[in-house]
Coordinates of C-alpha atoms in Angstrom, one line a residue:
Chain A
M1 CA -33.7 34.8 -8.4
S2 CA -34.6 33.9 -11.9
K3 CA -31.6 31.7 -13.0
Y4 CA -30.9 28.2 -11.9
I5 CA -27.8 26.2 -10.9
L6 CA -29.1 22.7 -11.4
S7 CA -27.2 19.9 -9.6
T8 CA -27.3 16.1 -9.7
R9 CA -26.6 16.0 -6.0
P10 CA -27.0 18.1 -2.9
F11 CA -24.3 20.1 -1.2
R12 CA -24.1 21.4 2.3
E13 CA -25.7 24.7 3.3
E14 CA -22.2 26.3 3.8
F15 CA -21.5 25.9 0.1
I16 CA -25.0 27.2 -1.0
R17 CA -24.3 30.3 1.2
Q18 CA -21.0 30.8 -0.6
M19 CA -22.8 30.8 -3.9
R20 CA -25.3 33.4 -2.7
E21 CA -22.4 35.6 -1.4
I22 CA -21.1 35.7 -5.0
S23 CA -24.5 36.4 -6.6
T24 CA -28.1 36.4 -5.5
D25 CA -29.3 36.1 -9.1
Y26 CA -29.0 32.3 -9.0
Q27 CA -31.0 29.6 -7.2
F28 CA -29.4 26.3 -6.4
V29 CA -31.7 23.4 -7.2
T30 CA -31.0 19.6 -7.0
K31 CA -32.6 17.3 -9.5
D32 CA -34.8 15.9 -6.8
E33 CA -36.3 19.4 -6.3
I34 CA -37.5 19.7 -10.0
H35 CA -41.3 20.0 -10.1
D36 CA -43.8 20.1 -13.0
S37 CA -43.7 23.8 -13.5
F38 CA -39.8 24.0 -13.4
D39 CA -38.6 26.4 -16.1
W40 CA -35.8 24.5 -17.8
N41 CA -35.0 27.6 -19.9
N42 CA -33.8 29.3 -16.7
V43 CA -31.0 26.8 -16.1
E44 CA -27.7 28.5 -16.8
I45 CA -25.3 26.2 -15.0
T46 CA -25.3 22.5 -14.1
I47 CA -23.2 20.7 -11.6
G48 CA -22.9 17.2 -12.9
W49 CA -25.0 15.9 -15.9
S50 CA -28.0 13.6 -16.2
K51 CA -28.9 11.9 -19.4
D52 CA -32.5 13.0 -19.3
W53 CA -31.5 16.6 -19.3
R54 CA -30.5 16.4 -22.9
D55 CA -34.1 16.9 -24.2
K56 CA -34.6 19.8 -21.8
L57 CA -31.3 21.6 -21.9
L58 CA -29.7 20.9 -25.3
V59 CA -32.4 22.7 -27.3
P60 CA -32.5 26.0 -29.2
S61 CA -34.2 27.9 -26.4
T62 CA -31.6 26.8 -23.8
S63 CA -29.9 29.3 -21.5
L64 CA -27.3 26.7 -20.4
K65 CA -23.8 28.2 -20.5
W66 CA -21.7 26.1 -18.2
V67 CA -21.5 22.4 -17.1
Q68 CA -19.3 21.7 -14.1
A69 CA -18.6 18.0 -14.3
I70 CA -18.3 16.1 -11.0
S71 CA -15.7 13.6 -12.3
A72 CA -12.4 14.0 -14.0
G73 CA -13.4 12.0 -17.1
V74 CA -16.1 13.6 -19.3
D75 CA -16.4 10.8 -21.8
T76 CA -20.0 10.1 -20.8
L77 CA -21.1 13.6 -21.6
P78 CA -22.6 14.8 -24.9
L79 CA -19.5 16.8 -25.9
K80 CA -20.5 17.5 -29.5
E81 CA -23.8 19.0 -28.5
F82 CA -22.1 21.1 -25.8
A83 CA -19.9 22.5 -28.5
Q84 CA -22.9 23.2 -30.8
H85 CA -24.6 25.2 -28.0
H86 CA -21.3 26.9 -27.0
I87 CA -21.6 25.5 -23.5
Q88 CA -18.4 25.7 -21.4
L89 CA -17.2 22.6 -19.6
S90 CA -15.1 22.2 -16.6
N91 CA -14.2 19.0 -14.8
A92 CA -13.1 17.8 -11.3
S93 CA -9.6 16.8 -12.4
G94 CA -7.1 16.8 -9.5
L95 CA -9.6 15.9 -6.7
H96 CA -9.1 12.2 -7.1
A97 CA -5.4 12.3 -7.4
Q98 CA -4.6 11.4 -3.8
S99 CA -7.4 8.8 -3.6
I100 CA -6.4 7.0 -6.8
T101 CA -2.7 7.2 -5.8
D102 CA -3.5 5.6 -2.4
H103 CA -5.5 2.8 -4.1
V104 CA -2.7 2.1 -6.6
L105 CA -0.1 2.1 -3.8
A106 CA -2.2 -0.5 -2.0
I107 CA -2.1 -2.7 -5.1
L108 CA 1.6 -2.1 -5.8
F109 CA 2.6 -3.1 -2.3
M110 CA 0.2 -6.0 -2.1
Q111 CA 1.6 -7.3 -5.4
S112 CA 5.3 -6.8 -4.6
R113 CA 5.0 -8.1 -1.0
G114 CA 3.2 -11.3 -2.0
I115 CA 0.0 -10.4 -0.2
F116 CA -2.4 -11.4 -3.1
E117 CA -0.8 -14.8 -3.0
A118 CA -1.0 -14.9 0.8
I119 CA -4.8 -14.0 0.7
R120 CA -5.4 -16.9 -1.7
S121 CA -3.5 -19.3 0.7
Q122 CA -5.5 -17.9 3.7
Q123 CA -8.8 -18.7 1.9
K124 CA -7.6 -22.3 1.6
Q125 CA -6.3 -22.1 5.3
I126 CA -2.8 -23.0 4.1
W127 CA 0.4 -21.6 5.6
Q128 CA 2.3 -21.1 2.4
S129 CA 5.4 -19.1 3.0
E130 CA 7.0 -19.8 -0.4
L131 CA 5.8 -16.6 -2.1
T132 CA 7.1 -14.3 -4.8
I133 CA 8.3 -11.2 -3.0
N134 CA 10.1 -8.3 -4.8
N135 CA 11.3 -5.0 -3.8
L136 CA 8.9 -2.5 -5.4
Q137 CA 12.1 -0.5 -6.1
D138 CA 13.3 -3.3 -8.4
L139 CA 10.2 -3.4 -10.5
R140 CA 9.8 -1.3 -13.7
I141 CA 6.5 0.6 -13.3
L142 CA 4.9 2.1 -16.4
I143 CA 2.3 4.7 -15.8
V144 CA 0.2 5.4 -18.9
G145 CA -1.1 8.9 -18.4
T146 CA 0.9 11.7 -16.9
G147 CA -1.8 14.1 -15.8
K148 CA -2.6 15.1 -12.2
I149 CA -3.1 11.6 -11.0
G150 CA -0.1 10.2 -12.8
Q151 CA 2.1 12.9 -11.4
Q152 CA 0.9 12.4 -7.8
L153 CA 1.5 8.7 -8.1
A154 CA 4.9 9.3 -9.6
K155 CA 5.8 11.7 -6.8
C156 CA 5.0 9.1 -4.2
L157 CA 6.8 6.4 -6.0
A158 CA 9.9 8.6 -6.5
F159 CA 9.9 9.2 -2.7
L160 CA 9.8 5.4 -2.2
N161 CA 13.0 5.1 -4.4
C162 CA 11.1 3.7 -7.4
R163 CA 11.8 5.1 -10.9
P164 CA 8.3 5.4 -12.6
I165 CA 8.3 5.6 -16.4
G166 CA 5.5 7.7 -18.0
I167 CA 3.7 7.5 -21.2
N168 CA 1.9 10.6 -22.7
T169 CA 0.9 12.0 -26.1
N170 CA 4.3 13.3 -27.1
G171 CA 6.8 12.0 -24.6
R172 CA 7.4 15.4 -23.0
A173 CA 9.3 15.2 -19.7
I174 CA 7.1 15.4 -16.5
E175 CA 8.3 16.1 -13.0
H176 CA 8.8 13.0 -10.8
F177 CA 8.9 10.6 -13.7
H178 CA 12.3 9.0 -14.3
E179 CA 11.7 8.8 -18.0
T180 CA 8.7 9.6 -20.3
Y181 CA 7.9 8.2 -23.7
S182 CA 5.3 9.0 -26.4
I183 CA 2.2 6.8 -26.7
V184 CA 3.7 5.5 -30.0
E185 CA 6.3 3.8 -27.9
L186 CA 3.7 2.0 -25.7
A187 CA 4.6 -1.5 -27.2
P188 CA 8.4 -1.4 -26.6
Q189 CA 7.9 0.1 -23.1
T190 CA 5.2 -2.6 -22.4
Q191 CA 7.7 -5.3 -23.3
K192 CA 10.0 -4.1 -20.5
A193 CA 7.5 -3.3 -17.8
D194 CA 6.7 -5.3 -14.7
I195 CA 3.6 -3.3 -13.8
I196 CA 1.5 -1.2 -16.2
I197 CA -1.0 1.3 -14.8
N198 CA -3.7 2.8 -17.0
I199 CA -4.8 6.3 -15.9
L200 CA -5.8 7.7 -19.4
P201 CA -9.1 9.4 -20.0
L202 CA -11.4 7.7 -22.4
T203 CA -11.4 9.3 -25.9
E204 CA -11.7 7.9 -29.4
D205 CA -7.9 7.4 -29.3
T206 CA -7.9 5.4 -26.1
Y207 CA -11.0 3.2 -26.8
H208 CA -9.7 -0.5 -26.6
L209 CA -6.1 0.8 -26.5
Y210 CA -5.4 -2.4 -24.4
D211 CA -6.2 -5.1 -26.9
D212 CA -5.0 -8.6 -27.9
D213 CA -1.7 -7.2 -29.2
F214 CA -1.1 -5.2 -26.1
F215 CA -1.5 -8.1 -23.7
A216 CA 0.6 -10.3 -26.0
T217 CA 3.4 -7.8 -25.6
M218 CA 3.3 -7.8 -21.8
K219 CA 5.8 -10.0 -19.9
Q220 CA 4.3 -13.1 -18.5
S221 CA 5.2 -12.0 -15.0
A222 CA 3.7 -8.6 -15.4
T223 CA 0.6 -7.0 -13.8
F224 CA -2.0 -4.7 -15.4
I225 CA -3.8 -2.1 -13.3
N226 CA -6.7 -0.1 -14.6
V227 CA -7.9 2.9 -12.6
G228 CA -8.7 4.9 -15.8
R229 CA -11.8 3.9 -17.8
G230 CA -13.2 0.5 -18.5
A231 CA -13.6 1.0 -22.2
S232 CA -9.9 1.6 -22.7
V233 CA -9.6 -2.2 -22.3
D234 CA -10.8 -4.9 -24.7
T235 CA -12.1 -7.0 -21.8
T236 CA -12.3 -10.1 -23.9
A237 CA -8.6 -9.8 -24.7
L238 CA -7.7 -9.2 -21.1
Y239 CA -9.9 -12.1 -19.9
Q240 CA -8.1 -14.5 -22.3
A241 CA -4.7 -13.3 -21.3
L242 CA -5.5 -14.0 -17.6
V243 CA -7.0 -17.4 -18.4
D244 CA -4.0 -18.3 -20.4
H245 CA -1.6 -16.9 -17.8
S246 CA 0.1 -15.1 -20.6
I247 CA 0.1 -12.2 -18.0
H248 CA 0.4 -12.7 -14.3
F249 CA -2.3 -10.5 -12.7
A250 CA -4.8 -7.7 -13.2
A251 CA -6.3 -5.3 -10.8
L252 CA -9.3 -3.6 -12.3
D253 CA -11.4 -0.8 -10.7
V254 CA -13.2 0.1 -13.9
F255 CA -15.1 -2.0 -16.4
E256 CA -16.7 -1.7 -19.8
E257 CA -20.1 -2.4 -18.2
E258 CA -20.6 -1.3 -14.6
P259 CA -21.7 -2.8 -12.3
L260 CA -20.0 -5.9 -13.5
A261 CA -22.8 -8.5 -14.3
E262 CA -23.3 -11.2 -11.7
D263 CA -22.4 -13.9 -14.2
D264 CA -19.4 -12.1 -15.7
P265 CA -16.6 -14.6 -16.3
L266 CA -14.0 -12.2 -14.7
W267 CA -15.4 -13.1 -11.3
M268 CA -14.3 -16.7 -11.7
L269 CA -10.6 -15.9 -12.2
E270 CA -8.0 -16.3 -9.5
N271 CA -5.4 -13.9 -10.9
I272 CA -7.5 -10.7 -10.6
L273 CA -8.5 -8.1 -8.1
I274 CA -11.9 -6.7 -8.8
T275 CA -12.9 -3.5 -7.0
P276 CA -16.2 -1.7 -7.6
H277 CA -15.0 1.6 -9.1
I278 CA -13.9 2.9 -5.7
S279 CA -10.4 4.2 -6.4
G280 CA -11.6 7.8 -7.0
Y281 CA -13.8 7.9 -4.0
T282 CA -12.7 10.8 -2.0
P283 CA -13.7 11.6 1.6
H284 CA -14.3 15.4 2.1
F285 CA -15.3 15.4 -1.6
Q286 CA -17.8 18.3 -1.2
K287 CA -15.1 20.6 0.2
S288 CA -12.5 19.9 -2.4
F289 CA -15.0 20.0 -5.3
M290 CA -16.5 23.3 -4.1
R291 CA -13.0 24.8 -4.1
I292 CA -13.1 24.4 -7.9
F293 CA -16.8 25.3 -8.4
I294 CA -16.8 28.4 -6.3
E295 CA -13.7 29.8 -7.9
N296 CA -15.1 29.1 -11.4
F297 CA -18.5 30.6 -10.3
K298 CA -16.8 33.8 -9.2
S299 CA -15.0 34.1 -12.5
F300 CA -18.1 33.1 -14.6
H301 CA -20.2 35.7 -12.7
T302 CA -17.7 38.5 -13.3
T303 CA -16.3 37.7 -16.8
G304 CA -18.5 35.0 -18.3
N305 CA -15.6 32.6 -18.4
L306 CA -14.1 29.9 -16.3
S307 CA -10.8 30.1 -14.5
K308 CA -10.1 26.5 -13.5
N309 CA -10.3 22.9 -14.7
T310 CA -11.6 23.9 -18.2
V311 CA -12.0 21.0 -20.6
N312 CA -11.0 21.2 -24.2
I313 CA -14.1 19.7 -25.9
Q314 CA -12.1 18.7 -29.0
S315 CA -9.6 16.5 -27.1
G316 CA -12.0 15.4 -24.4
Y317 CA -9.8 16.2 -21.4
Chain B
M1 CA 43.0 -22.0 9.0
S2 CA 42.3 -23.3 12.5
K3 CA 39.3 -21.2 13.5
Y4 CA 35.7 -21.5 12.2
I5 CA 33.0 -19.1 11.3
L6 CA 30.0 -21.5 11.5
S7 CA 26.8 -20.4 9.7
T8 CA 23.3 -21.7 9.6
R9 CA 23.1 -20.9 5.9
P10 CA 25.4 -20.6 2.9
F11 CA 26.5 -17.3 1.4
R12 CA 27.7 -16.5 -2.1
E13 CA 31.4 -17.0 -2.9
E14 CA 32.0 -13.2 -3.3
F15 CA 31.3 -12.8 0.5
I16 CA 33.5 -15.8 1.5
R17 CA 36.2 -14.1 -0.5
Q18 CA 35.7 -10.8 1.4
M19 CA 36.1 -12.7 4.7
R20 CA 39.3 -14.2 3.5
E21 CA 40.6 -10.8 2.5
I22 CA 40.2 -9.7 6.1
S23 CA 41.8 -12.8 7.6
T24 CA 43.0 -16.1 6.4
D25 CA 42.9 -17.5 10.0
Y26 CA 39.2 -18.4 9.7
Q27 CA 37.4 -21.0 7.7
F28 CA 33.7 -20.4 6.8
V29 CA 31.6 -23.6 7.3
T30 CA 27.9 -24.1 7.0
K31 CA 26.0 -26.4 9.3
D32 CA 25.5 -28.8 6.5
E33 CA 29.3 -29.2 6.1
I34 CA 29.7 -30.3 9.8
H35 CA 31.3 -33.8 9.8
D36 CA 32.0 -36.3 12.6
S37 CA 35.5 -35.1 13.3
F38 CA 34.4 -31.4 13.3
D39 CA 36.2 -29.6 16.2
W40 CA 33.6 -27.6 17.9
N41 CA 36.2 -26.0 20.1
N42 CA 37.5 -24.1 17.1
V43 CA 34.3 -22.3 16.5
E44 CA 34.9 -18.6 17.3
I45 CA 32.1 -17.0 15.4
T46 CA 28.6 -18.1 14.4
I47 CA 26.3 -16.5 11.8
G48 CA 22.8 -17.4 13.0
W49 CA 22.1 -19.9 15.8
S50 CA 20.8 -23.4 15.9
K51 CA 19.3 -25.0 19.0
D52 CA 21.5 -28.1 18.8
W53 CA 24.6 -26.0 19.0
R54 CA 24.0 -25.3 22.7
D55 CA 25.5 -28.5 23.9
K56 CA 28.5 -28.1 21.7
L57 CA 29.2 -24.3 22.0
L58 CA 27.9 -23.2 25.4
V59 CA 30.4 -25.4 27.3
P60 CA 33.5 -24.5 29.4
S61 CA 35.9 -25.4 26.6
T62 CA 34.2 -23.1 24.1
S63 CA 36.1 -20.6 21.9
L64 CA 32.9 -18.9 20.8
K65 CA 33.3 -15.1 21.1
W66 CA 30.7 -13.7 18.8
V67 CA 27.2 -14.6 17.5
Q68 CA 26.0 -12.6 14.5
A69 CA 22.2 -13.1 14.5
I70 CA 20.4 -13.2 11.1
S71 CA 17.2 -11.6 12.4
A72 CA 16.5 -8.3 14.2
G73 CA 14.8 -10.1 17.1
V74 CA 17.1 -12.2 19.3
D75 CA 14.3 -13.5 21.6
T76 CA 14.8 -17.1 20.6
L77 CA 18.5 -17.1 21.5
P78 CA 20.0 -18.3 24.8
L79 CA 20.9 -14.8 26.0
K80 CA 21.7 -15.7 29.6
E81 CA 24.2 -18.3 28.6
F82 CA 25.8 -16.0 26.0
A83 CA 26.2 -13.5 28.9
Q84 CA 27.8 -16.2 31.1
H85 CA 30.3 -17.1 28.5
H86 CA 31.0 -13.5 27.6
I87 CA 29.8 -14.0 24.0
Q88 CA 29.2 -10.8 22.1
L89 CA 26.0 -10.6 20.1
S90 CA 25.0 -8.5 17.1
N91 CA 21.7 -8.6 15.1
A92 CA 20.4 -7.8 11.7
S93 CA 18.3 -4.8 12.8
G94 CA 17.8 -2.3 10.0
L95 CA 17.8 -4.8 7.1
H96 CA 14.1 -5.5 7.3
A97 CA 13.1 -1.9 7.8
Q98 CA 12.1 -1.2 4.2
S99 CA 10.5 -4.7 3.7
I100 CA 8.3 -4.4 6.8
T101 CA 7.5 -0.8 6.0
D102 CA 6.3 -1.8 2.5
H103 CA 4.2 -4.7 4.0
V104 CA 2.6 -2.4 6.6
L105 CA 1.9 0.3 3.9
A106 CA 0.1 -2.4 1.8
I107 CA -2.1 -3.1 4.8
L108 CA -2.7 0.6 5.7
F109 CA -3.8 1.5 2.2
M110 CA -5.9 -1.7 1.7
Q111 CA -7.6 -0.9 5.0
S112 CA -8.2 2.8 4.3
R113 CA -9.3 2.3 0.7
G114 CA -11.8 -0.4 1.5
I115 CA -9.9 -3.1 -0.4
F116 CA -10.2 -5.8 2.3
E117 CA -14.0 -5.3 2.1
A118 CA -13.8 -5.3 -1.7
I119 CA -11.9 -8.7 -1.7
R120 CA -14.6 -10.2 0.5
S121 CA -17.3 -9.1 -1.9
Q122 CA -15.3 -10.3 -4.8
Q123 CA -15.1 -13.8 -3.2
K124 CA -18.9 -13.7 -3.1
Q125 CA -19.0 -12.3 -6.7
I126 CA -20.9 -9.3 -5.5
W127 CA -20.4 -5.7 -6.8
Q128 CA -20.7 -3.9 -3.4
S129 CA -19.7 -0.3 -3.8
E130 CA -20.9 0.8 -0.3
L131 CA -17.6 0.5 1.4
T132 CA -16.0 2.3 4.3
I133 CA -13.2 4.5 2.7
N134 CA -11.1 6.9 4.6
N135 CA -8.2 9.2 3.9
L136 CA -5.2 7.5 5.5
Q137 CA -4.3 11.1 6.5
D138 CA -7.4 11.3 8.7
L139 CA -6.6 8.2 10.7
R140 CA -4.7 8.2 13.9
I141 CA -1.9 5.7 13.5
L142 CA -0.1 4.4 16.6
I143 CA 3.3 2.7 16.1
V144 CA 4.4 0.8 19.1
G145 CA 8.2 0.6 18.8
T146 CA 10.3 3.5 17.4
G147 CA 13.4 1.6 16.4
K148 CA 14.7 1.4 12.8
I149 CA 11.6 -0.2 11.4
G150 CA 9.3 2.2 13.2
Q151 CA 11.3 5.2 12.0
Q152 CA 11.3 4.0 8.4
L153 CA 7.6 3.5 8.5
A154 CA 7.0 6.9 10.2
K155 CA 9.2 8.6 7.6
C156 CA 7.1 7.2 4.8
L157 CA 3.8 8.1 6.6
A158 CA 5.0 11.6 7.2
F159 CA 5.8 12.0 3.5
L160 CA 2.2 10.8 2.8
N161 CA 0.9 13.6 5.1
C162 CA 0.0 11.3 8.0
R163 CA 1.0 12.1 11.5
P164 CA 2.2 8.9 13.1
I165 CA 2.3 8.6 16.9
G166 CA 5.1 6.6 18.5
I167 CA 5.3 4.6 21.7
N168 CA 8.7 3.8 23.2
T169 CA 10.2 3.1 26.6
N170 CA 10.4 6.6 27.9
G171 CA 8.5 8.8 25.4
R172 CA 11.6 10.4 24.0
A173 CA 11.0 12.3 20.7
I174 CA 12.0 10.5 17.5
E175 CA 12.4 11.9 14.0
H176 CA 9.4 11.6 11.7
F177 CA 7.0 10.9 14.5
H178 CA 4.4 13.6 15.1
E179 CA 4.2 12.8 18.8
T180 CA 5.8 10.1 21.0
Y181 CA 4.6 8.7 24.3
S182 CA 6.0 6.4 26.9
I183 CA 4.8 2.7 27.0
V184 CA 3.0 3.5 30.3
E185 CA 0.7 5.7 28.2
L186 CA -0.2 2.8 25.9
A187 CA -3.8 2.6 27.2
P188 CA -4.8 6.2 26.8
Q189 CA -3.2 6.3 23.3
T190 CA -4.9 3.1 22.3
Q191 CA -8.2 4.6 23.2
K192 CA -7.7 7.3 20.6
A193 CA -6.0 5.3 17.8
D194 CA -7.6 4.1 14.6
I195 CA -4.7 1.8 13.7
I196 CA -2.2 0.2 16.1
I197 CA 1.0 -1.4 14.7
N198 CA 3.2 -3.6 16.9
I199 CA 6.9 -3.6 16.0
L200 CA 8.3 -4.2 19.5
P201 CA 11.0 -6.9 20.1
L202 CA 9.9 -9.8 22.3
T203 CA 11.2 -9.5 25.8
E204 CA 9.9 -10.3 29.3
D205 CA 8.3 -6.9 29.3
T206 CA 6.5 -7.3 26.0
Y207 CA 5.3 -10.9 26.4
H208 CA 1.4 -10.8 26.2
L209 CA 1.5 -7.0 26.2
Y210 CA -1.6 -7.1 24.0
D211 CA -4.1 -8.8 26.3
D212 CA -7.8 -8.7 27.1
D213 CA -7.5 -5.3 28.7
F214 CA -5.6 -3.9 25.7
F215 CA -8.2 -5.1 23.1
A216 CA -11.0 -3.9 25.4
T217 CA -9.4 -0.4 25.2
M218 CA -9.3 -0.3 21.4
K219 CA -12.0 1.5 19.5
Q220 CA -14.5 -0.8 17.9
S221 CA -13.6 0.7 14.5
A222 CA -9.8 0.2 15.0
T223 CA -7.4 -2.2 13.4
F224 CA -4.5 -4.1 15.0
I225 CA -1.4 -5.0 13.0
N226 CA 1.4 -7.2 14.3
V227 CA 4.7 -7.4 12.4
G228 CA 6.7 -7.7 15.6
R229 CA 6.6 -11.0 17.5
G230 CA 3.7 -13.4 17.9
A231 CA 4.1 -13.9 21.6
S232 CA 3.6 -10.2 22.3
V233 CA -0.1 -10.9 21.7
D234 CA -2.4 -13.0 23.9
T235 CA -3.9 -14.7 20.9
T236 CA -6.9 -16.0 22.8
A237 CA -7.8 -12.4 23.8
L238 CA -7.3 -11.2 20.2
Y239 CA -9.4 -14.0 18.8
Q240 CA -12.3 -13.2 21.2
A241 CA -12.1 -9.5 20.3
L242 CA -12.4 -10.3 16.6
V243 CA -15.2 -12.8 17.1
D244 CA -17.1 -10.3 19.2
H245 CA -16.3 -7.5 16.7
S246 CA -15.2 -5.4 19.7
I247 CA -12.3 -4.4 17.3
H248 CA -12.7 -4.1 13.5
F249 CA -9.8 -6.0 12.0
A250 CA -6.4 -7.6 12.6
A251 CA -3.6 -8.1 10.2
L252 CA -1.1 -10.6 11.6
D253 CA 2.2 -11.7 10.1
V254 CA 3.5 -13.3 13.3
F255 CA 2.0 -15.8 15.7
E256 CA 2.6 -17.5 19.0
E257 CA 3.0 -20.8 17.2
E258 CA 4.4 -20.8 13.7
P259 CA 3.3 -22.2 11.3
L260 CA -0.2 -21.6 12.4
A261 CA -1.9 -25.0 12.9
E262 CA -4.2 -26.2 10.2
D263 CA -7.2 -26.2 12.6
D264 CA -6.4 -22.9 14.3
P265 CA -9.6 -21.0 14.8
L266 CA -8.0 -17.8 13.5
W267 CA -8.3 -19.2 9.9
M268 CA -12.1 -19.2 10.3
L269 CA -12.4 -15.5 10.9
E270 CA -13.5 -13.0 8.3
N271 CA -12.1 -9.9 9.9
I272 CA -8.4 -10.9 9.7
L273 CA -5.5 -10.9 7.3
I274 CA -3.1 -13.9 7.9
T275 CA 0.3 -13.7 6.3
P276 CA 2.9 -16.4 6.9
H277 CA 5.7 -14.3 8.6
I278 CA 6.7 -12.7 5.3
S279 CA 6.9 -9.0 6.2
G280 CA 10.6 -9.2 6.9
Y281 CA 11.5 -11.1 3.8
T282 CA 14.1 -9.0 2.0
P283 CA 15.2 -9.6 -1.6
H284 CA 19.0 -9.0 -1.8
F285 CA 19.3 -10.2 1.8
Q286 CA 22.8 -11.6 1.5
K287 CA 24.2 -8.3 0.2
S288 CA 22.6 -6.2 2.9
F289 CA 23.4 -8.7 5.7
M290 CA 27.0 -9.0 4.7
R291 CA 27.4 -5.2 4.9
I292 CA 26.8 -5.7 8.6
F293 CA 28.8 -8.9 9.1
I294 CA 31.9 -7.8 7.1
E295 CA 32.2 -4.5 8.9
N296 CA 31.8 -6.3 12.2
F297 CA 34.3 -8.9 11.2
K298 CA 36.9 -6.3 10.3
S299 CA 36.4 -4.6 13.7
F300 CA 36.4 -8.0 15.6
H301 CA 39.6 -9.1 13.8
T302 CA 41.4 -5.9 14.6
T303 CA 40.1 -5.0 18.1
G304 CA 38.2 -8.0 19.3
N305 CA 35.0 -5.9 19.5
L306 CA 32.0 -5.3 17.2
S307 CA 31.3 -2.0 15.6
K308 CA 27.7 -2.4 14.4
N309 CA 24.3 -3.7 15.5
T310 CA 25.5 -4.8 18.9
V311 CA 22.8 -6.2 21.1
N312 CA 22.5 -5.4 24.8
I313 CA 22.0 -8.8 26.3
Q314 CA 20.3 -7.4 29.4
S315 CA 17.6 -5.5 27.5
G316 CA 17.3 -8.1 24.7
Y317 CA 17.6 -5.6 21.8

């Protein structure tokens, strides 16, 4: 019992027992259980990552070999230092696919069925039945990012007789997408789209991908949805596009700064849905997450390598 | 050109041409084209129905043989007098199935993903991430009415891995429903349901079906959705249940009085979505509606009988 699995959060006893069944060499410890005499050099695995662990675990004497991230995105982690210390990294990609899909479907149907407009009329206690209502099937939906979440969303949309268009690094075809294009074709595809959904991970390439030029390219009737990462959007540019009504609507679940400041001007807009980073919230999270961790732990214990959800530290996803 | 097809609304020239191709004996007239010397005794068919036609068309000298309703529900029509005059009746059932399904899906996903709560926090400019979020798949969804709309909704929900429960007159099994029960089992099924959706037509049997007793039977955490008819709900009982928080939420698209009066107390509630009877609004309506009318017109012209969407005047649907 000399090695530690250090976790940012607790897990139910059933999962701790499963870890012990694989190996009794490890002790599961949550960050709240760390005491003064805690031996940081015995931490071999972490579940999640905490900024104040950097000084303790990214040092020459470290035993840390594997970080299992709790999110799909790993943009907030010290990737370069993980690489220097040869620390393996895995993420929770795939867990949030259904949750984010459901969140986006809510927005797509609210938008196409006039429900955002209806809610604004309700707030003013006005029966306003002259609303813009479209068949979702008639709208051109551009999904930027064709990973697990994009695919799950495209699958649902295809069932609903929509024809989602995908954008990825090289335009390779992906199941359930009607068409796919390379990211270099983002501008011409944006010109044609009625709804644009960002699901990209945050990397150096995607930082402020959605800037003044991008929003100027969007149709005036089009909607922008962000369930990826806040910093992929130049928020000042988006704010201006919404104020000018040069785009119709934005639904944002992620922001450059979270929580959004009380006095952030985005709150004052009418043509926006602000949700507090909830799209990825997944009931039964522990169970789904532990399916990934336990399988990786078995593999790590036997071979020293991971078998699932490994992250390429160079590309960042 | 001595017989009239009298319509409450205009249709595009392409459809008038299709009527003429079937028979040149009829002239298509909209109600706005009626002039003083209009011969009401030459009206053989109406598309839609207007209250002030009763004195003109439901008289001994009438030639009226067929009313093609524009809506799915025919509760506002003088059914008894149609029966007395042996007038055939057909409706537009089926046309609104996808529209109403999309509207209900918007509400189901908004509810399960915490978006109603998020919108209330946004109005107060508060970042409130402690929301109640469920997997839609874990909720017990009761659909009261298993006609075309109910079936379309159940089909989409089944694809999304939900297990919709249906209620109909005799509990007969219906495709896409996980289980179906007879209307006499509404109370025990209501006790177990997380979401209850009314899609029933309005008849003598369904007037104020949702009354004090019904709302008292619902779980306190449950949501009531009405996209059927307003008068199926005892609105006073529903209002009280919402004020008392003895039910969680209501999403109403139809009301006993429409439009909802400016000073209606429903507007003041926080736990309600009010939409102005928009769920059935269908883009491309003319095209879909004329598919029904033209087919019936062919059959009526050839045999004197209708072939599609006939309504049983006794049952009212």
